[in-house]
PDB file of C-alpha atoms in Angstrom:
ATOM      1  CA  VAL X   1      18.718 -18.935 -13.196  1.00 72.00           C
ATOM      2  CA  VAL X   2      18.659 -22.067 -15.160  1.00 74.00           C
ATOM      3  CA  ALA X   3      20.845 -23.552 -12.355  1.00 75.00           C
ATOM      4  CA  ALA X   4      18.166 -22.894  -9.811  1.00 75.00           C
ATOM      5  CA  GLY X   5      15.489 -24.701 -12.083  1.00 77.00           C
ATOM      6  CA  TRP X   6      11.942 -24.623 -12.653  1.00 84.00           C
ATOM      7  CA  PRO X   7      11.115 -23.723  -9.151  1.00 83.00           C
ATOM      8  CA  ILE X   8      12.888 -20.197  -9.399  1.00 89.00           C
ATOM      9  CA  TYR X   9      10.412 -18.858 -12.076  1.00 92.00           C
ATOM     10  CA  PRO X  10       7.091 -18.510  -9.395  1.00 92.00           C
ATOM     11  CA  ILE X  11       9.915 -16.047  -7.342  1.00 93.00           C
ATOM     12  CA  ILE X  12      10.957 -14.466  -9.964  1.00 93.00           C
ATOM     13  CA  LEU X  13       7.006 -13.437 -10.665  1.00 95.00           C
ATOM     14  CA  CYS X  14       6.801 -12.715  -7.061  1.00 94.00           C
ATOM     15  CA  SER X  15       9.637 -10.325  -7.441  1.00 95.00           C
ATOM     16  CA  VAL X  16       8.616  -8.292 -10.193  1.00 96.00           C
ATOM     17  CA  VAL X  17       5.308  -7.865  -8.829  1.00 96.00           C
ATOM     18  CA  ALA X  18       6.224  -6.638  -5.262  1.00 96.00           C
ATOM     19  CA  LEU X  19       9.145  -4.283  -7.144  1.00 95.00           C
ATOM     20  CA  GLY X  20       5.715  -3.045  -8.748  1.00 96.00           C
ATOM     21  CA  ILE X  21       3.642  -2.693  -5.765  1.00 95.00           C
ATOM     22  CA  ILE X  22       6.475  -0.929  -3.675  1.00 95.00           C
ATOM     23  CA  GLY X  23       7.335   1.985  -6.669  1.00 94.00           C
ATOM     24  CA  GLU X  24       3.946   2.489  -6.926  1.00 92.00           C
ATOM     25  CA  ARG X  25       3.493   2.651  -3.077  1.00 91.00           C
ATOM     26  CA  PHE X  26       6.412   5.404  -2.653  1.00 90.00           C
ATOM     27  CA  TYR X  27       4.888   6.976  -5.611  1.00 89.00           C
ATOM     28  CA  THR X  28       1.473   7.270  -4.214  1.00 86.00           C
ATOM     29  CA  LEU X  29       2.120   7.643  -0.399  1.00 86.00           C
ATOM     30  CA  ARG X  30       3.741  11.020  -0.393  1.00 83.00           C
ATOM     31  CA  PRO X  31       2.176  13.388   2.050  1.00 76.00           C
ATOM     32  CA  SER X  32       2.846  16.314  -0.544  1.00 73.00           C
ATOM     33  CA  VAL X  33       0.239  14.350  -2.828  1.00 75.00           C
ATOM     34  CA  LEU X  34      -2.184  13.431  -0.016  1.00 78.00           C
ATOM     35  CA  MET X  35      -2.432  16.194   1.706  1.00 75.00           C
ATOM     36  CA  PRO X  36      -1.245  19.445  -0.422  1.00 71.00           C
ATOM     37  CA  ASP X  37      -0.704  22.922   1.385  1.00 74.00           C
ATOM     38  CA  PHE X  38      -3.877  24.537   0.220  1.00 75.00           C
ATOM     39  CA  VAL X  39      -5.506  22.453   3.075  1.00 74.00           C
ATOM     40  CA  PRO X  40      -5.253  25.407   6.014  1.00 77.00           C
ATOM     41  CA  GLU X  41      -6.504  28.308   3.489  1.00 80.00           C
ATOM     42  CA  VAL X  42      -9.429  25.958   2.890  1.00 78.00           C
ATOM     43  CA  ILE X  43     -10.290  25.516   6.470  1.00 76.00           C
ATOM     44  CA  GLU X  44      -9.852  29.303   7.648  1.00 79.00           C
ATOM     45  CA  ARG X  45     -12.106  30.504   4.498  1.00 78.00           C
ATOM     46  CA  ILE X  46     -14.973  28.164   5.931  1.00 76.00           C
ATOM     47  CA  GLN X  47     -14.119  29.935   9.144  1.00 74.00           C
ATOM     48  CA  SER X  48     -14.237  33.206   7.486  1.00 77.00           C
ATOM     49  CA  GLY X  49     -17.654  32.534   6.313  1.00 73.00           C
ATOM     50  CA  GLY X  50     -16.452  31.726   2.446  1.00 73.00           C
ATOM     51  CA  GLN X  51     -18.824  29.352  -0.276  1.00 78.00           C
ATOM     52  CA  PHE X  52     -17.175  27.110  -2.465  1.00 79.00           C
ATOM     53  CA  ASN X  53     -18.817  27.265  -5.564  1.00 79.00           C
ATOM     54  CA  VAL X  54     -19.402  23.494  -7.793  1.00 81.00           C
ATOM     55  CA  ASN X  55     -16.233  23.921  -9.651  1.00 84.00           C
ATOM     56  CA  GLU X  56     -14.227  24.753  -6.681  1.00 80.00           C
ATOM     57  CA  ILE X  57     -15.464  21.641  -5.008  1.00 80.00           C
ATOM     58  CA  ALA X  58     -15.095  19.548  -7.820  1.00 83.00           C
ATOM     59  CA  ASN X  59     -11.330  20.206  -8.248  1.00 82.00           C
ATOM     60  CA  LEU X  60     -10.834  19.638  -4.324  1.00 79.00           C
ATOM     61  CA  ARG X  61     -12.523  16.378  -4.977  1.00 79.00           C
ATOM     62  CA  GLY X  62      -9.988  15.485  -7.544  1.00 78.00           C
ATOM     63  CA  SER X  63      -6.847  17.086  -6.447  1.00 77.00           C
ATOM     64  CA  SER X  64      -5.853  14.856  -3.522  1.00 80.00           C
ATOM     65  CA  VAL X  65      -7.091  12.114  -1.016  1.00 83.00           C
ATOM     66  CA  MET X  66      -7.499  14.929   1.725  1.00 83.00           C
ATOM     67  CA  GLY X  67      -9.118  16.913  -0.773  1.00 81.00           C
ATOM     68  CA  PHE X  68     -11.845  14.300  -1.548  1.00 83.00           C
ATOM     69  CA  ILE X  69     -12.613  13.765   2.114  1.00 84.00           C
ATOM     70  CA  ILE X  70     -12.959  17.977   2.616  1.00 83.00           C
ATOM     71  CA  ALA X  71     -14.880  18.279  -0.526  1.00 84.00           C
ATOM     72  CA  ALA X  72     -17.693  15.440   0.928  1.00 84.00           C
ATOM     73  CA  GLY X  73     -17.883  17.704   4.045  1.00 82.00           C
ATOM     74  CA  ILE X  74     -18.295  20.856   2.265  1.00 82.00           C
ATOM     75  CA  GLU X  75     -21.158  19.612   0.105  1.00 81.00           C
ATOM     76  CA  GLU X  76     -23.036  18.802   3.378  1.00 78.00           C
ATOM     77  CA  SER X  77     -22.093  21.875   5.264  1.00 75.00           C
ATOM     78  CA  GLN X  78     -25.277  23.709   4.959  1.00 74.00           C
ATOM     79  CA  SER X  79     -26.978  20.418   6.560  1.00 73.00           C
ATOM     80  CA  ALA X  80     -26.963  19.141   9.978  1.00 76.00           C
ATOM     81  CA  ILE X  81     -23.285  18.277  11.635  1.00 76.00           C
ATOM     82  CA  SER X  82     -24.276  14.920  11.728  1.00 79.00           C
ATOM     83  CA  ASP X  83     -24.583  14.771   7.624  1.00 80.00           C
ATOM     84  CA  VAL X  84     -21.534  16.460   7.672  1.00 79.00           C
ATOM     85  CA  GLU X  85     -19.131  13.852  10.087  1.00 83.00           C
ATOM     86  CA  ALA X  86     -21.230  10.734   8.114  1.00 85.00           C
ATOM     87  CA  ALA X  87     -20.075  12.305   4.568  1.00 84.00           C
ATOM     88  CA  MET X  88     -16.657  12.674   5.763  1.00 84.00           C
ATOM     89  CA  ASN X  89     -16.188   9.207   7.360  1.00 85.00           C
ATOM     90  CA  GLU X  90     -17.553   7.381   3.920  1.00 87.00           C
ATOM     91  CA  ALA X  91     -14.928   9.721   2.289  1.00 86.00           C
ATOM     92  CA  ALA X  92     -12.307   8.248   4.859  1.00 85.00           C
ATOM     93  CA  LEU X  93     -13.483   5.095   4.255  1.00 87.00           C
ATOM     94  CA  ALA X  94     -12.827   5.169   0.929  1.00 86.00           C
ATOM     95  CA  ALA X  95      -9.501   7.331   1.993  1.00 85.00           C
ATOM     96  CA  ALA X  96      -7.943   4.426   4.067  1.00 87.00           C
ATOM     97  CA  LYS X  97      -8.877   1.855   0.988  1.00 88.00           C
ATOM     98  CA  GLU X  98      -6.586   3.546  -1.354  1.00 86.00           C
ATOM     99  CA  LEU X  99      -4.166   4.123   0.877  1.00 88.00           C
ATOM    100  CA  GLU X 100      -3.708   0.277   1.840  1.00 89.00           C
ATOM    101  CA  LYS X 101      -3.822  -0.523  -1.750  1.00 89.00           C
ATOM    102  CA  PHE X 102      -1.689  -3.130  -2.870  1.00 92.00           C
ATOM    103  CA  LEU X 103      -0.922  -4.096   0.620  1.00 93.00           C
ATOM    104  CA  THR X 104      -2.325  -7.192   1.342  1.00 93.00           C
ATOM    105  CA  THR X 105      -0.570  -8.310  -2.037  1.00 94.00           C
ATOM    106  CA  LEU X 106       2.947  -7.339  -0.842  1.00 94.00           C
ATOM    107  CA  GLY X 107       2.290  -8.946   2.365  1.00 94.00           C
ATOM    108  CA  THR X 108       1.309 -12.609   0.829  1.00 95.00           C
ATOM    109  CA  ILE X 109       4.289 -12.002  -1.277  1.00 95.00           C
ATOM    110  CA  ALA X 110       6.625 -11.192   1.859  1.00 94.00           C
ATOM    111  CA  THR X 111       4.987 -14.618   3.169  1.00 94.00           C
ATOM    112  CA  LEU X 112       4.739 -16.700   0.301  1.00 94.00           C
ATOM    113  CA  SER X 113       8.176 -16.256  -0.929  1.00 94.00           C
ATOM    114  CA  PRO X 114      10.274 -18.220   1.405  1.00 93.00           C
ATOM    115  CA  LEU X 115       7.992 -21.168   0.677  1.00 94.00           C
ATOM    116  CA  LEU X 116       8.117 -21.259  -2.589  1.00 93.00           C
ATOM    117  CA  GLY X 117      12.021 -20.958  -1.875  1.00 92.00           C
ATOM    118  CA  LEU X 118      11.073 -23.895   0.744  1.00 92.00           C
ATOM    119  CA  LEU X 119       9.704 -25.834  -2.241  1.00 91.00           C
ATOM    120  CA  GLY X 120      12.919 -25.388  -4.755  1.00 89.00           C
ATOM    121  CA  THR X 121      14.928 -26.603  -1.643  1.00 90.00           C
ATOM    122  CA  ILE X 122      12.883 -29.807  -1.637  1.00 90.00           C
ATOM    123  CA  VAL X 123      12.581 -30.531  -5.274  1.00 87.00           C
ATOM    124  CA  GLY X 124      16.477 -29.685  -5.057  1.00 86.00           C
ATOM    125  CA  MET X 125      16.771 -32.292  -2.594  1.00 85.00           C
ATOM    126  CA  ILE X 126      14.525 -34.918  -4.344  1.00 84.00           C
ATOM    127  CA  GLU X 127      17.241 -34.894  -7.247  1.00 80.00           C
ATOM    128  CA  ILE X 128      19.814 -35.268  -5.001  1.00 79.00           C
ATOM    129  CA  PHE X 129      18.278 -38.584  -3.889  1.00 78.00           C
ATOM    130  CA  GLY X 130      17.535 -39.268  -7.610  1.00 72.00           C
ATOM    131  CA  ALA X 131      21.123 -38.959  -8.371  1.00 67.00           C
ATOM    132  CA  SER X 132      22.011 -41.950  -6.309  1.00 67.00           C
ATOM    133  CA  SER X 133      21.952 -45.359  -8.243  1.00 60.00           C
ATOM    134  CA  ALA X 134      21.824 -48.821  -6.495  1.00 54.00           C
ATOM    135  CA  THR X 135      25.467 -49.029  -6.213  1.00 58.00           C
ATOM    136  CA  GLY X 136      25.571 -46.155  -3.851  1.00 58.00           C
ATOM    137  CA  LEU X 137      27.172 -43.921  -6.760  1.00 57.00           C
ATOM    138  CA  ALA X 138      25.908 -41.012  -7.395  1.00 63.00           C
ATOM    139  CA  ASP X 139      26.061 -39.158 -10.855  1.00 69.00           C
ATOM    140  CA  PRO X 140      28.218 -35.925 -10.381  1.00 73.00           C
ATOM    141  CA  ALA X 141      26.210 -33.827 -12.306  1.00 74.00           C
ATOM    142  CA  LYS X 142      22.944 -34.584 -10.890  1.00 77.00           C
ATOM    143  CA  LEU X 143      24.132 -34.192  -7.629  1.00 77.00           C
ATOM    144  CA  ALA X 144      25.472 -30.817  -8.429  1.00 78.00           C
ATOM    145  CA  HIS X 145      22.580 -29.471 -10.289  1.00 77.00           C
ATOM    146  CA  GLY X 146      20.121 -31.078  -6.900  1.00 80.00           C
ATOM    147  CA  ILE X 147      22.315 -28.766  -4.862  1.00 83.00           C
ATOM    148  CA  SER X 148      22.202 -25.647  -6.702  1.00 84.00           C
ATOM    149  CA  VAL X 149      18.380 -26.283  -6.997  1.00 85.00           C
ATOM    150  CA  ALA X 150      17.861 -26.650  -3.521  1.00 86.00           C
ATOM    151  CA  LEU X 151      20.363 -23.637  -2.726  1.00 89.00           C
ATOM    152  CA  TYR X 152      19.165 -20.953  -4.808  1.00 89.00           C
ATOM    153  CA  ASN X 153      15.699 -21.278  -4.351  1.00 90.00           C
ATOM    154  CA  ALA X 154      16.257 -21.047  -0.942  1.00 91.00           C
ATOM    155  CA  ALA X 155      18.286 -17.969  -1.203  1.00 92.00           C
ATOM    156  CA  PHE X 156      16.177 -16.046  -3.528  1.00 93.00           C
ATOM    157  CA  GLY X 157      12.877 -17.154  -1.580  1.00 93.00           C
ATOM    158  CA  ILE X 158      14.923 -14.792   1.594  1.00 94.00           C
ATOM    159  CA  ILE X 159      15.627 -12.345  -0.996  1.00 94.00           C
ATOM    160  CA  VAL X 160      12.641 -11.344  -2.469  1.00 95.00           C
ATOM    161  CA  ALA X 161      10.800 -12.064   1.244  1.00 95.00           C
ATOM    162  CA  VAL X 162      12.768  -9.616   3.420  1.00 95.00           C
ATOM    163  CA  PRO X 163      12.602  -6.633   1.512  1.00 95.00           C
ATOM    164  CA  SER X 164       8.595  -7.313   0.765  1.00 95.00           C
ATOM    165  CA  LEU X 165       8.573  -7.512   4.466  1.00 95.00           C
ATOM    166  CA  ILE X 166      10.051  -4.233   5.396  1.00 96.00           C
ATOM    167  CA  CYS X 167       8.218  -2.119   2.745  1.00 95.00           C
ATOM    168  CA  TYR X 168       4.816  -4.019   3.367  1.00 95.00           C
ATOM    169  CA  ARG X 169       5.702  -2.489   7.619  1.00 95.00           C
ATOM    170  CA  HIS X 170       7.196   0.543   6.355  1.00 94.00           C
ATOM    171  CA  PHE X 171       4.195   1.257   4.318  1.00 93.00           C
ATOM    172  CA  ARG X 172       1.438   0.265   6.781  1.00 92.00           C
ATOM    173  CA  ALA X 173       2.776   2.620   9.384  1.00 93.00           C
ATOM    174  CA  LYS X 174       2.502   4.990   6.972  1.00 90.00           C
ATOM    175  CA  ALA X 175      -1.028   4.596   5.810  1.00 89.00           C
ATOM    176  CA  ASP X 176      -1.564   4.449   9.371  1.00 89.00           C
ATOM    177  CA  THR X 177      -0.212   7.880  10.317  1.00 88.00           C
ATOM    178  CA  LEU X 178      -1.172   9.457   7.261  1.00 86.00           C
ATOM    179  CA  LEU X 179      -4.676   8.464   8.381  1.00 86.00           C
ATOM    180  CA  THR X 180      -4.154  10.086  11.651  1.00 86.00           C
ATOM    181  CA  ASP X 181      -3.155  13.055  10.218  1.00 83.00           C
ATOM    182  CA  MET X 182      -6.379  13.389   7.781  1.00 83.00           C
ATOM    183  CA  GLU X 183      -8.973  12.334  10.943  1.00 84.00           C
ATOM    184  CA  ALA X 184      -7.159  15.465  12.950  1.00 84.00           C
ATOM    185  CA  ILE X 185      -7.673  17.510   9.772  1.00 82.00           C
ATOM    186  CA  GLY X 186     -11.220  16.306   9.284  1.00 82.00           C
ATOM    187  CA  ALA X 187     -12.087  16.752  12.768  1.00 84.00           C
ATOM    188  CA  LYS X 188     -10.674  20.614  12.710  1.00 82.00           C
ATOM    189  CA  LEU X 189     -13.004  21.260   9.781  1.00 81.00           C
ATOM    190  CA  GLN X 190     -16.169  19.503  11.191  1.00 81.00           C
ATOM    191  CA  ARG X 191     -15.716  22.074  14.012  1.00 81.00           C
ATOM    192  CA  ALA X 192     -15.072  24.723  11.395  1.00 79.00           C
ATOM    193  CA  ILE X 193     -18.561  23.924   9.900  1.00 78.00           C
ATOM    194  CA  LYS X 194     -20.395  23.292  13.013  1.00 78.00           C
ATOM    195  CA  ALA X 195     -18.870  27.007  14.078  1.00 75.00           C
ATOM    196  CA  GLU X 196     -20.363  28.746  10.780  1.00 70.00           C
ATOM    197  CA  ASN X 197     -23.556  26.764  11.165  1.00 68.00           C
ATOM    198  CA  SER X 198     -24.260  28.193  14.922  1.00 68.00           C
ATOM    199  CA  ARG X 199     -23.620  31.548  13.830  1.00 63.00           C
TER     200      ARG X 199
END
């Protein structure tokens, strides 16, 4: 770090933020947390004409992201199906924001880190040229420091960017898949409510 000079510190900061986001997203974007096993039981209960009290709806809402969407639909289950769809769509938008949380920051870090590495490379090159004297001889210590600044920053920038980009793509694809699964479950719930209301 000392040999890399001051340009390495923004890259280190990016690496710390990226590591925190990656850990948080791995923990949060788990299907077992977002879509618990009791979801099919809730749909079956609606299909059989079962009712939910206020406490049960509140527990559903706080249980998971999918539970939040289902609770929104159940609250409007006695209304027109268009109201049920509107309530669940609104809840799904909030769920989408939760699934994509911090991903923009992670993508920015993946793009920014190589640029910071390039900045460090330029700073190192400036120090290399600054090590030359009027006689054409270079100070070996300044020359070595300039080279280390250029190479270390370029390497660290790429080291931070590559895993950040991979995780960004992974989490983006995982969020899209989870949203698709949630839409399918939401549609099944809407059909169950519609069938129950038409009886």
